[in-house]
Amino acid sequence: MSDSPFAQQPYQGIATFGRRPHTRDLSQADVAIVGVPYDGATSYRSGTRFGPRAIREQSLLLWGYNNALEVAPFEALRVIDYGDVDVVPVDVQATHRAIEREVAPLVAAGVKVVTLGGDHSISLPLLRAHAAKYGPLALIHFDAHPDTWNTEFGDQRYSHGTPFRRAIEEGLIDPAAYVQIGIRGPTAGPQDYIDVRELGIRMMTLDEAVERGPVAVLDEVRSRVGARPVYVTLDIDAVDPAFAPGTGTPEVGGFTSRELLQLLRGLRGFNVVGADVVEVSPPYDHGNITAILAANAVFELLSVLALK
Ligand code: MN
Ligand code: MN
């Protein structure tokens, strides 16, 4: 057995992300992969508590060199697998506190955190941890859904349908530098989209994004975000369920895997300070294709970080 993880066969050993060392020693880390196995805030199909483990498992075949971006992120960056946050399945806000408590010191120490979800509610405490260091953030949000409801299940303010309204209310993100990409699907009425625009968010529907193409989409995102610190949140349901069926609230007619990779690679040059990949629900997956895509999406994000 060699010291290099890549000297081993991909199916050998314990599944950490990208076969990186599992450690909490931040002195050896530029980037920490953190799992949040939590699905208590979902509105439909659950199962994302198994997301981090499935993504790690399917990350084993990431050999290390990104041929599209011409970078070896695991060589350019010291990437560790930090393990999982201790979540509280019966309590959304206690889970959010645990996430912030665990992640904030990493961010404060200058470690870039890439989080594996978990349902989308977890982005709120992650944004709190990042805004504490960087101030109000720009946000690039890939999703089929805006996730900007005021409440869900009656008067519940914390669910996977509300995190970005809370984040705006808390001043964690700047709506003028917030772009949603891939929004689609039926809603109860027109009000959901009206609300997004009234919050000052730039919502790019899936139809608009596909019609204009990734280059034009990224040009506009760049003009809104500029060089400021930007957080990237990827709800895997931005991708078509034909490519990513393992998710809780699937919406047909989404991005192809290739389109998603193009968009992520286009983040090269952005000042990305943190990211998450959420809503991967392995019980609804087929042949692990959703988890494979999520693992590759994380690899692209790491590549973008490595090129910074
Ligand atoms: Mn979604
Ligand atoms: Mn979402």
Tab-separated table of C-alpha atoms and ligand atoms in Angstrom:
chain	number	residue	atom	x	y	z
A	1	MET	CA	0.000	0.000	0.000
A	2	SER	CA	1.453	3.343	-1.076
A	3	ASP	CA	1.068	6.717	0.600
A	4	SER	CA	-0.730	8.093	-2.442
A	5	PRO	CA	-4.468	7.365	-2.350
A	6	PHE	CA	-4.374	7.029	-6.116
A	7	ALA	CA	-1.916	4.163	-5.883
A	8	GLN	CA	-4.780	2.070	-4.530
A	9	GLN	CA	-7.668	0.647	-6.490
A	10	PRO	CA	-10.731	2.928	-6.342
A	11	TYR	CA	-12.815	0.239	-4.647
A	12	GLN	CA	-10.252	-0.349	-1.928
A	13	GLY	CA	-10.454	1.020	1.592
A	14	ILE	CA	-12.886	3.350	3.411
A	15	ALA	CA	-14.886	5.747	1.230
A	16	THR	CA	-13.841	9.302	1.970
A	17	PHE	CA	-14.557	11.992	-0.617
A	18	GLY	CA	-12.106	11.629	-3.490
A	19	ARG	CA	-10.080	9.248	-1.305
A	20	ARG	CA	-8.873	12.251	0.696
A	21	PRO	CA	-7.665	11.824	4.270
A	22	HIS	CA	-10.348	11.811	6.937
A	23	THR	CA	-9.074	14.284	9.511
A	24	ARG	CA	-10.168	17.285	11.547
A	25	ASP	CA	-6.670	18.718	11.626
A	26	LEU	CA	-7.178	22.063	9.913
A	27	SER	CA	-3.441	22.740	9.749
A	28	GLN	CA	-3.375	20.319	6.828
A	29	ALA	CA	-6.380	21.707	4.986
A	30	ASP	CA	-7.110	24.232	2.266
A	31	VAL	CA	-10.520	22.715	1.628
A	32	ALA	CA	-12.736	20.614	3.894
A	33	ILE	CA	-15.485	18.349	2.600
A	34	VAL	CA	-18.241	18.278	5.239
A	35	GLY	CA	-21.282	15.992	5.224
A	36	VAL	CA	-24.670	16.976	6.620
A	37	PRO	CA	-26.852	13.850	6.682
A	38	TYR	CA	-30.110	15.639	7.413
A	39	ASP	CA	-33.504	15.418	5.697
A	40	GLY	CA	-35.907	16.613	8.380
A	41	ALA	CA	-36.878	19.763	6.485
A	42	THR	CA	-38.030	18.162	3.240
A	43	SER	CA	-41.556	18.688	1.931
A	44	TYR	CA	-42.022	15.538	-0.162
A	45	ARG	CA	-39.705	12.524	-0.553
A	46	SER	CA	-37.034	12.234	2.117
A	47	GLY	CA	-33.785	10.257	1.998
A	48	THR	CA	-31.145	12.975	1.649
A	49	ARG	CA	-29.744	11.922	5.021
A	50	PHE	CA	-28.057	9.208	2.962
A	51	GLY	CA	-26.711	11.753	0.455
A	52	PRO	CA	-23.241	12.435	1.913
A	53	ARG	CA	-22.416	8.764	2.194
A	54	ALA	CA	-23.599	8.010	-1.355
A	55	ILE	CA	-21.669	10.943	-2.830
A	56	ARG	CA	-18.499	9.833	-1.045
A	57	GLU	CA	-18.998	6.304	-2.332
A	58	GLN	CA	-19.407	7.508	-5.910
A	59	SER	CA	-16.462	9.909	-5.669
A	60	LEU	CA	-13.961	7.077	-5.613
A	61	LEU	CA	-13.506	7.044	-9.380
A	62	LEU	CA	-12.445	10.711	-9.519
A	63	TRP	CA	-8.894	10.037	-10.578
A	64	GLY	CA	-7.707	13.545	-9.852
A	65	TYR	CA	-6.992	15.388	-13.090
A	66	ASN	CA	-9.670	17.602	-14.597
A	67	ASN	CA	-9.031	17.471	-18.325
A	68	ALA	CA	-11.615	20.139	-19.158
A	69	LEU	CA	-10.153	22.732	-16.789
A	70	GLU	CA	-6.590	21.385	-16.951
A	71	VAL	CA	-6.073	21.290	-13.211
A	72	ALA	CA	-5.458	18.642	-10.563
A	73	PRO	CA	-7.480	19.975	-7.623
A	74	PHE	CA	-6.222	17.362	-5.153
A	75	GLU	CA	-2.644	18.380	-5.955
A	76	ALA	CA	-3.243	22.135	-6.063
A	77	LEU	CA	-5.230	22.056	-2.816
A	78	ARG	CA	-4.928	20.086	0.376
A	79	VAL	CA	-8.435	18.637	0.526
A	80	ILE	CA	-9.578	16.790	3.640
A	81	ASP	CA	-12.766	14.879	4.359
A	82	TYR	CA	-13.846	16.399	7.656
A	83	GLY	CA	-16.640	13.881	8.212
A	84	ASP	CA	-20.237	14.665	9.130
A	85	VAL	CA	-21.999	17.195	11.324
A	86	ASP	CA	-23.941	15.672	14.247
A	87	VAL	CA	-27.500	16.444	13.180
A	88	VAL	CA	-30.682	16.362	15.275
A	89	PRO	CA	-33.317	14.608	13.157
A	90	VAL	CA	-36.282	15.845	15.205
A	91	ASP	CA	-35.242	19.504	15.313
A	92	VAL	CA	-34.478	21.699	12.287
A	93	GLN	CA	-33.139	24.651	14.211
A	94	ALA	CA	-31.004	22.521	16.529
A	95	THR	CA	-29.526	20.930	13.406
A	96	HIS	CA	-28.892	24.356	11.929
A	97	ARG	CA	-27.122	25.432	15.122
A	98	ALA	CA	-24.979	22.293	14.999
A	99	ILE	CA	-24.021	22.995	11.379
A	100	GLU	CA	-23.068	26.592	12.152
A	101	ARG	CA	-21.165	25.569	15.287
A	102	GLU	CA	-19.193	22.977	13.326
A	103	VAL	CA	-18.557	24.897	10.109
A	104	ALA	CA	-18.034	28.487	11.302
A	105	PRO	CA	-14.596	27.784	12.854
A	106	LEU	CA	-13.442	26.172	9.606
A	107	VAL	CA	-14.544	29.163	7.556
A	108	ALA	CA	-13.070	31.560	10.109
A	109	ALA	CA	-9.745	29.718	9.824
A	110	GLY	CA	-9.719	30.363	6.088
A	111	VAL	CA	-10.544	26.786	5.097
A	112	LYS	CA	-12.892	26.564	2.131
A	113	VAL	CA	-15.837	24.344	2.975
A	114	VAL	CA	-17.699	22.258	0.408
A	115	THR	CA	-20.724	20.625	2.004
A	116	LEU	CA	-22.538	17.472	0.931
A	117	GLY	CA	-26.248	17.495	1.836
A	118	GLY	CA	-28.691	16.893	3.137
A	119	ASP	CA	-31.795	18.860	2.251
A	120	HIS	CA	-31.611	22.479	1.122
A	121	SER	CA	-32.498	23.918	4.530
A	122	ILE	CA	-28.863	23.371	5.504
A	123	SER	CA	-27.689	26.198	3.245
A	124	LEU	CA	-29.026	28.744	5.730
A	125	PRO	CA	-26.602	27.921	8.576
A	126	LEU	CA	-23.835	27.473	6.004
A	127	LEU	CA	-24.506	30.987	4.708
A	128	ARG	CA	-24.490	32.260	8.300
A	129	ALA	CA	-21.042	30.741	8.817
A	130	HIS	CA	-19.705	32.259	5.592
A	131	ALA	CA	-21.292	35.694	6.008
A	132	ALA	CA	-19.714	35.919	9.457
A	133	LYS	CA	-16.330	35.937	7.740
A	134	TYR	CA	-16.999	37.546	4.374
A	135	GLY	CA	-19.991	39.820	5.004
A	136	PRO	CA	-23.073	39.756	2.778
A	137	LEU	CA	-22.387	37.249	0.047
A	138	ALA	CA	-23.120	36.990	-3.624
A	139	LEU	CA	-25.021	33.765	-4.295
A	140	ILE	CA	-25.224	31.510	-7.344
A	141	HIS	CA	-28.111	29.107	-6.812
A	142	PHE	CA	-28.841	26.200	-9.158
A	143	ASP	CA	-32.273	24.748	-8.516
A	144	ALA	CA	-35.638	23.863	-10.007
A	145	HIS	CA	-37.222	25.758	-7.111
A	146	PRO	CA	-36.646	29.270	-5.742
A	147	ASP	CA	-36.771	28.119	-2.076
A	148	THR	CA	-37.927	31.580	-1.056
A	149	TRP	CA	-41.257	30.814	0.553
A	150	ASN	CA	-41.935	32.722	3.730
A	151	THR	CA	-43.297	29.687	5.585
A	152	GLU	CA	-44.105	26.033	4.921
A	153	PHE	CA	-46.346	23.540	6.760
A	154	GLY	CA	-48.419	26.450	8.038
A	155	ASP	CA	-46.200	28.853	9.908
A	156	GLN	CA	-42.901	26.953	9.904
A	157	ARG	CA	-40.125	29.351	8.943
A	158	TYR	CA	-37.345	26.771	8.529
A	159	SER	CA	-37.739	24.146	5.803
A	160	HIS	CA	-36.058	23.336	2.521
A	161	GLY	CA	-38.531	25.713	0.862
A	162	THR	CA	-37.521	28.834	2.813
A	163	PRO	CA	-33.731	29.118	3.342
A	164	PHE	CA	-33.022	31.936	0.904
A	165	ARG	CA	-35.779	34.238	2.144
A	166	ARG	CA	-34.363	33.793	5.657
A	167	ALA	CA	-30.863	34.454	4.340
A	168	ILE	CA	-31.978	37.740	2.762
A	169	GLU	CA	-33.848	38.751	5.938
A	170	GLU	CA	-30.748	38.022	7.991
A	171	GLY	CA	-28.564	40.074	5.641
A	172	LEU	CA	-26.407	37.063	4.763
A	173	ILE	CA	-26.719	37.573	1.017
A	174	ASP	CA	-27.069	40.608	-1.221
A	175	PRO	CA	-30.150	40.156	-3.440
A	176	ALA	CA	-28.544	42.366	-6.111
A	177	ALA	CA	-25.777	39.755	-6.432
A	178	TYR	CA	-28.049	36.714	-6.131
A	179	VAL	CA	-28.833	34.684	-9.259
A	180	GLN	CA	-31.091	31.625	-9.430
A	181	ILE	CA	-30.600	29.335	-12.433
A	182	GLY	CA	-32.811	26.487	-13.630
A	183	ILE	CA	-36.142	27.389	-12.002
A	184	ARG	CA	-39.110	25.538	-13.506
A	185	GLY	CA	-42.115	23.346	-12.880
A	186	PRO	CA	-45.678	23.892	-11.739
A	187	THR	CA	-46.480	25.974	-8.671
A	188	ALA	CA	-49.715	26.732	-6.847
A	189	GLY	CA	-49.948	30.005	-8.760
A	190	PRO	CA	-47.903	32.880	-10.179
A	191	GLN	CA	-47.151	34.353	-6.759
A	192	ASP	CA	-44.031	32.249	-6.083
A	193	TYR	CA	-42.146	33.793	-8.998
A	194	ILE	CA	-43.541	37.270	-8.296
A	195	ASP	CA	-42.225	36.990	-4.739
A	196	VAL	CA	-38.738	36.099	-5.990
A	197	ARG	CA	-38.598	39.179	-8.191
A	198	GLU	CA	-39.937	41.394	-5.407
A	199	LEU	CA	-37.096	40.168	-3.208
A	200	GLY	CA	-34.724	41.630	-5.808
A	201	ILE	CA	-33.355	38.261	-6.928
A	202	ARG	CA	-32.415	37.637	-10.558
A	203	MET	CA	-34.321	34.453	-11.397
A	204	MET	CA	-33.287	32.707	-14.604
A	205	THR	CA	-35.787	30.038	-15.482
A	206	LEU	CA	-34.600	26.795	-17.019
A	207	ASP	CA	-36.187	27.817	-20.309
A	208	GLU	CA	-34.352	31.144	-20.356
A	209	ALA	CA	-31.031	29.565	-19.367
A	210	VAL	CA	-31.239	26.894	-22.070
A	211	GLU	CA	-32.425	29.346	-24.734
A	212	ARG	CA	-29.570	31.783	-24.032
A	213	GLY	CA	-26.928	29.099	-23.491
A	214	PRO	CA	-24.266	28.747	-20.815
A	215	VAL	CA	-21.902	31.431	-22.149
A	216	ALA	CA	-24.537	34.169	-22.065
A	217	VAL	CA	-25.853	32.929	-18.721
A	218	LEU	CA	-22.387	33.047	-17.191
A	219	ASP	CA	-21.699	36.482	-18.694
A	220	GLU	CA	-24.730	37.844	-16.908
A	221	VAL	CA	-23.860	36.109	-13.656
A	222	ARG	CA	-20.360	37.576	-13.897
A	223	SER	CA	-21.727	41.061	-14.448
A	224	ARG	CA	-23.867	40.773	-11.319
A	225	VAL	CA	-21.376	39.008	-9.051
A	226	GLY	CA	-18.077	40.503	-10.188
A	227	ALA	CA	-15.102	39.804	-7.952
A	228	ARG	CA	-16.989	39.686	-4.676
A	229	PRO	CA	-17.057	36.633	-2.438
A	230	VAL	CA	-19.631	34.243	-3.848
A	231	TYR	CA	-21.225	31.148	-2.378
A	232	VAL	CA	-22.432	28.447	-4.781
A	233	THR	CA	-25.389	26.266	-3.846
A	234	LEU	CA	-26.326	23.385	-6.130
A	235	ASP	CA	-29.660	21.659	-5.613
A	236	ILE	CA	-29.241	18.527	-7.718
A	237	ASP	CA	-32.878	18.846	-8.848
A	238	ALA	CA	-31.702	21.646	-11.159
A	239	VAL	CA	-30.740	18.702	-13.344
A	240	ASP	CA	-33.371	16.711	-15.229
A	241	PRO	CA	-34.642	13.680	-13.283
A	242	ALA	CA	-33.642	11.608	-16.311
A	243	PHE	CA	-30.060	12.355	-15.216
A	244	ALA	CA	-30.652	12.882	-11.499
A	245	PRO	CA	-33.677	10.874	-10.344
A	246	GLY	CA	-32.382	10.472	-6.805
A	247	THR	CA	-33.898	13.594	-5.304
A	248	GLY	CA	-36.887	14.549	-3.206
A	249	THR	CA	-38.863	16.979	-5.360
A	250	PRO	CA	-38.098	16.110	-8.989
A	251	GLU	CA	-39.159	18.463	-11.797
A	252	VAL	CA	-39.015	17.201	-15.363
A	253	GLY	CA	-37.268	19.142	-18.117
A	254	GLY	CA	-34.097	20.233	-16.350
A	255	PHE	CA	-30.454	20.639	-17.304
A	256	THR	CA	-28.559	17.724	-18.749
A	257	SER	CA	-25.498	16.529	-16.850
A	258	ARG	CA	-23.313	18.094	-19.512
A	259	GLU	CA	-25.047	21.459	-19.256
A	260	LEU	CA	-24.529	21.439	-15.500
A	261	LEU	CA	-20.823	20.673	-15.900
A	262	GLN	CA	-20.506	23.500	-18.437
A	263	LEU	CA	-22.119	25.946	-16.025
A	264	LEU	CA	-19.943	24.839	-13.122
A	265	ARG	CA	-16.758	25.025	-15.177
A	266	GLY	CA	-17.813	28.523	-16.184
A	267	LEU	CA	-17.401	29.577	-12.555
A	268	ARG	CA	-13.668	29.587	-13.167
A	269	GLY	CA	-12.403	33.032	-12.221
A	270	PHE	CA	-15.175	33.726	-9.732
A	271	ASN	CA	-14.187	34.406	-6.124
A	272	VAL	CA	-15.883	31.264	-4.782
A	273	VAL	CA	-15.596	31.102	-0.980
A	274	GLY	CA	-17.817	28.111	-0.267
A	275	ALA	CA	-20.266	25.700	-1.841
A	276	ASP	CA	-22.779	22.977	-1.170
A	277	VAL	CA	-24.356	20.182	-3.204
A	278	VAL	CA	-27.707	19.220	-1.745
A	279	GLU	CA	-30.908	17.208	-2.205
A	280	VAL	CA	-29.290	13.941	-3.320
A	281	SER	CA	-31.665	11.212	-2.121
A	282	PRO	CA	-30.110	7.785	-2.725
A	283	PRO	CA	-33.282	5.732	-2.051
A	284	TYR	CA	-34.769	7.209	-5.247
A	285	ASP	CA	-31.573	6.921	-7.256
A	286	HIS	CA	-31.012	4.378	-10.047
A	287	GLY	CA	-27.595	2.887	-10.695
A	288	ASN	CA	-26.174	5.645	-8.451
A	289	ILE	CA	-26.331	8.080	-11.365
A	290	THR	CA	-27.417	11.018	-9.189
A	291	ALA	CA	-24.654	10.429	-6.666
A	292	ILE	CA	-22.101	10.029	-9.474
A	293	LEU	CA	-23.212	13.361	-10.923
A	294	ALA	CA	-23.072	15.019	-7.490
A	295	ALA	CA	-19.552	13.693	-6.895
A	296	ASN	CA	-18.454	15.062	-10.256
A	297	ALA	CA	-20.135	18.403	-9.538
A	298	VAL	CA	-18.096	18.647	-6.336
A	299	PHE	CA	-14.986	17.781	-8.345
A	300	GLU	CA	-15.720	20.667	-10.741
A	301	LEU	CA	-16.232	23.034	-7.807
A	302	LEU	CA	-12.928	21.914	-6.292
A	303	SER	CA	-11.300	22.488	-9.673
A	304	VAL	CA	-12.674	26.032	-9.765
A	305	LEU	CA	-11.303	26.602	-6.255
A	306	ALA	CA	-7.946	25.194	-7.320
A	307	LEU	CA	-7.712	27.632	-10.234
A	308	LYS	CA	-8.334	30.649	-8.018
B	1	MN	MN	-35.145	22.056	-5.668
B	2	MN	MN	-33.587	23.698	-3.315
